[in-house]
Tab-separated table of C-alpha atoms in Angstrom:
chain	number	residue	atom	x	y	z
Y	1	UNK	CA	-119.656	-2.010	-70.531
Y	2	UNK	CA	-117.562	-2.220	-74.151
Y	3	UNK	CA	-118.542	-0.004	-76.944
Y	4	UNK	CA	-117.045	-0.806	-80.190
Y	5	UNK	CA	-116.213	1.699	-82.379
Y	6	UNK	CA	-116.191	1.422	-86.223
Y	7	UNK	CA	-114.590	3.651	-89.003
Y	8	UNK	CA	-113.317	3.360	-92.561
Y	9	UNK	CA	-116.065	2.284	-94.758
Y	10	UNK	CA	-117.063	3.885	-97.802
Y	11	UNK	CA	-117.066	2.885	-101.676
Y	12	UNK	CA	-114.522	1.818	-103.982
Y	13	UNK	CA	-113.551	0.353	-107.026
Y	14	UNK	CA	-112.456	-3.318	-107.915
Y	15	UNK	CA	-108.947	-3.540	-106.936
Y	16	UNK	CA	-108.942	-0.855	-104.560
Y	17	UNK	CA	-108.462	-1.064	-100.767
Y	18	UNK	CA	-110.015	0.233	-97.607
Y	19	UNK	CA	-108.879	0.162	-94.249
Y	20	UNK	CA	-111.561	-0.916	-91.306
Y	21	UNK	CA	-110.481	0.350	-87.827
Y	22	UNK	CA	-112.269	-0.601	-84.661
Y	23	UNK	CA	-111.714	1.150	-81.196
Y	24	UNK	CA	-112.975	-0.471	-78.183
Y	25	UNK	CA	-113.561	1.228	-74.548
Y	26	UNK	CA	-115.193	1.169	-71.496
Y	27	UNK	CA	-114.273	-1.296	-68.800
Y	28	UNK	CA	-112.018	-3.052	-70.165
Y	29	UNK	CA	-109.674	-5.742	-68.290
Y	30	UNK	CA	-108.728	-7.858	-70.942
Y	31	UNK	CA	-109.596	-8.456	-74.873
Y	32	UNK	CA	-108.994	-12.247	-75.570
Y	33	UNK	CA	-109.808	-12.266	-79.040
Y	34	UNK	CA	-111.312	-9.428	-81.825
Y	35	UNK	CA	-112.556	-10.164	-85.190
Y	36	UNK	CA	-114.229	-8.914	-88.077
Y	37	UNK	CA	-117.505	-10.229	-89.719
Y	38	UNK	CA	-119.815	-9.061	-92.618
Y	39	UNK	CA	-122.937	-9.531	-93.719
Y	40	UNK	CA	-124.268	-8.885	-97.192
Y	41	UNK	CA	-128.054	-8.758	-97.897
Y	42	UNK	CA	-130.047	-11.803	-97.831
Y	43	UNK	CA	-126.700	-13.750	-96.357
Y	44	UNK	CA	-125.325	-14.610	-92.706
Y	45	UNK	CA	-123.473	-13.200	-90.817
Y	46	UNK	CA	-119.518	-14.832	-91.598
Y	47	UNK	CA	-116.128	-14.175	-89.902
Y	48	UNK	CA	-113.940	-12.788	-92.091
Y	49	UNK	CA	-111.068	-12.493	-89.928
Y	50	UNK	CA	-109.897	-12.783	-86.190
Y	51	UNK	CA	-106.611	-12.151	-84.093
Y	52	UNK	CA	-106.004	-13.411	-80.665
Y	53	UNK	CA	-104.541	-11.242	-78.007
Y	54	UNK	CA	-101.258	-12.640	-78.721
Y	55	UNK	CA	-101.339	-12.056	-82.545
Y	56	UNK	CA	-102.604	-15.119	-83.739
Y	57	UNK	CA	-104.629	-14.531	-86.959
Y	58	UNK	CA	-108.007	-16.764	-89.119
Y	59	UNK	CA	-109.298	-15.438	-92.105
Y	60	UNK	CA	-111.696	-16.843	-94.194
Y	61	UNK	CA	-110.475	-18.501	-97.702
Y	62	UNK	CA	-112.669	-16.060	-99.750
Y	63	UNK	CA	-110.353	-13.149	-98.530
Y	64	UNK	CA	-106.876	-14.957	-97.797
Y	65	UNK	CA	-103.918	-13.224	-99.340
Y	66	UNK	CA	-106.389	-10.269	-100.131
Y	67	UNK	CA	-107.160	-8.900	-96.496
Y	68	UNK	CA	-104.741	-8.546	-93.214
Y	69	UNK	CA	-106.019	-8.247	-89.852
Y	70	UNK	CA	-103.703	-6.695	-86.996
Y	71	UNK	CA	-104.378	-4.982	-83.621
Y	72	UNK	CA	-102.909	-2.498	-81.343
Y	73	UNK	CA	-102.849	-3.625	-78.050
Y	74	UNK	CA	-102.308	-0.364	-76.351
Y	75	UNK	CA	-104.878	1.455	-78.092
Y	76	UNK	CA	-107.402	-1.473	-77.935
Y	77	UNK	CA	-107.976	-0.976	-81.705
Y	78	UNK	CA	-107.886	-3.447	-84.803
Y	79	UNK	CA	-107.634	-2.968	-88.276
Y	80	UNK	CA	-108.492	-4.887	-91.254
Y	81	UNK	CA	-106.238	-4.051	-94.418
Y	82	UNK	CA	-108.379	-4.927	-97.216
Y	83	UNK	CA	-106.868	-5.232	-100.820
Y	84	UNK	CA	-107.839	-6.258	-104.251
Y	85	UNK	CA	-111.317	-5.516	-103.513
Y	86	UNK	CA	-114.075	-7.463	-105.104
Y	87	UNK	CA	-117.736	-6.779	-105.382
Y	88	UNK	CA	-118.154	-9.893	-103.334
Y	89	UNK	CA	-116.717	-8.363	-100.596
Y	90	UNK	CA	-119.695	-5.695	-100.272
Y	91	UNK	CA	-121.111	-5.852	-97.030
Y	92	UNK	CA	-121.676	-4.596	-93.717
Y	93	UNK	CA	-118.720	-5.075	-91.486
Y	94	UNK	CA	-119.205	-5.715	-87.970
Y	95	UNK	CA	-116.093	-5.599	-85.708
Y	96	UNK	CA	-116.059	-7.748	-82.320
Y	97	UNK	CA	-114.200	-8.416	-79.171
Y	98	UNK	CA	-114.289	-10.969	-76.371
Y	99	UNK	CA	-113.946	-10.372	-72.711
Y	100	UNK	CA	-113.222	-12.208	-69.959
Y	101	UNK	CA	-116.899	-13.003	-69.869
Y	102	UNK	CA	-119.168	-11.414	-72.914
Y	103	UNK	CA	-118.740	-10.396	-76.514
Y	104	UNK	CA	-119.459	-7.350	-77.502
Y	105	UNK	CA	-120.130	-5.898	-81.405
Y	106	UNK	CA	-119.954	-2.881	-83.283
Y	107	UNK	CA	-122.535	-1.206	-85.373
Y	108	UNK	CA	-121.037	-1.903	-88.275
Y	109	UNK	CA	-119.820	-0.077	-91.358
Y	110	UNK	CA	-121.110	-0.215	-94.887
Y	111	UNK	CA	-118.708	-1.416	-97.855
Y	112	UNK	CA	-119.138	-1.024	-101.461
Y	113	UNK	CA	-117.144	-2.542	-103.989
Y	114	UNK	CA	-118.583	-1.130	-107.546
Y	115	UNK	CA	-117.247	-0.107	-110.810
């Protein structure tokens, strides 16, 4: 009864910086927690970052001081500011949110980090 959706993806250069956004709707009561994970081909899935419905924010160590996660409460959207881009950091991003009761995911968004 959540649908997640995903925008800001694309390619860019080492250094550069994108800016995920992720809308959620439907019946929604309450969003405990939403995060952002990626995947990158023949990898797991890994959190990259999460924020709690109070603000509270975990990143990863690979993107610490390089990516910023943040959410708008009345719009039931969060972002993920990511800077200093790295070609490690190609992937597809998958944004998520917790209910009361079930966790829901996005259909993620391609990024490309190439010269």
């Amino acid at each position: 009864q959540v649908q997640l959706v995903e925008s800001g993806g694309g390619l860019v250069q080492p250094g550069g910086s994108l800016r995920l956004s992720c809308a959620a709707s439907g019946n929604i009561l309450w969003l405990n927690a939403m995060g952002w994970y990626r995947q990158a081909p023949g990898k797991q899935r890994e959190l990259v970052a999460a924020i709690s419905s109070g603000g509270s924010t975990n990143y990863a160590d690979s993107v610490k001081g390089r990516f910023t996660i943040s959410r708008d409460n009345a719009k039931n959207t969060v972002y993920l500011q990511m800077n200093s881009l790295k070609p490690e950091d190609t992937a597809v991003y998958f944004c998520s949110c917790v209910t009361g009761s079930s966790t829901y995911w996005g259909q993620g968004t391609q990024v490309t980090v190439s010269p």
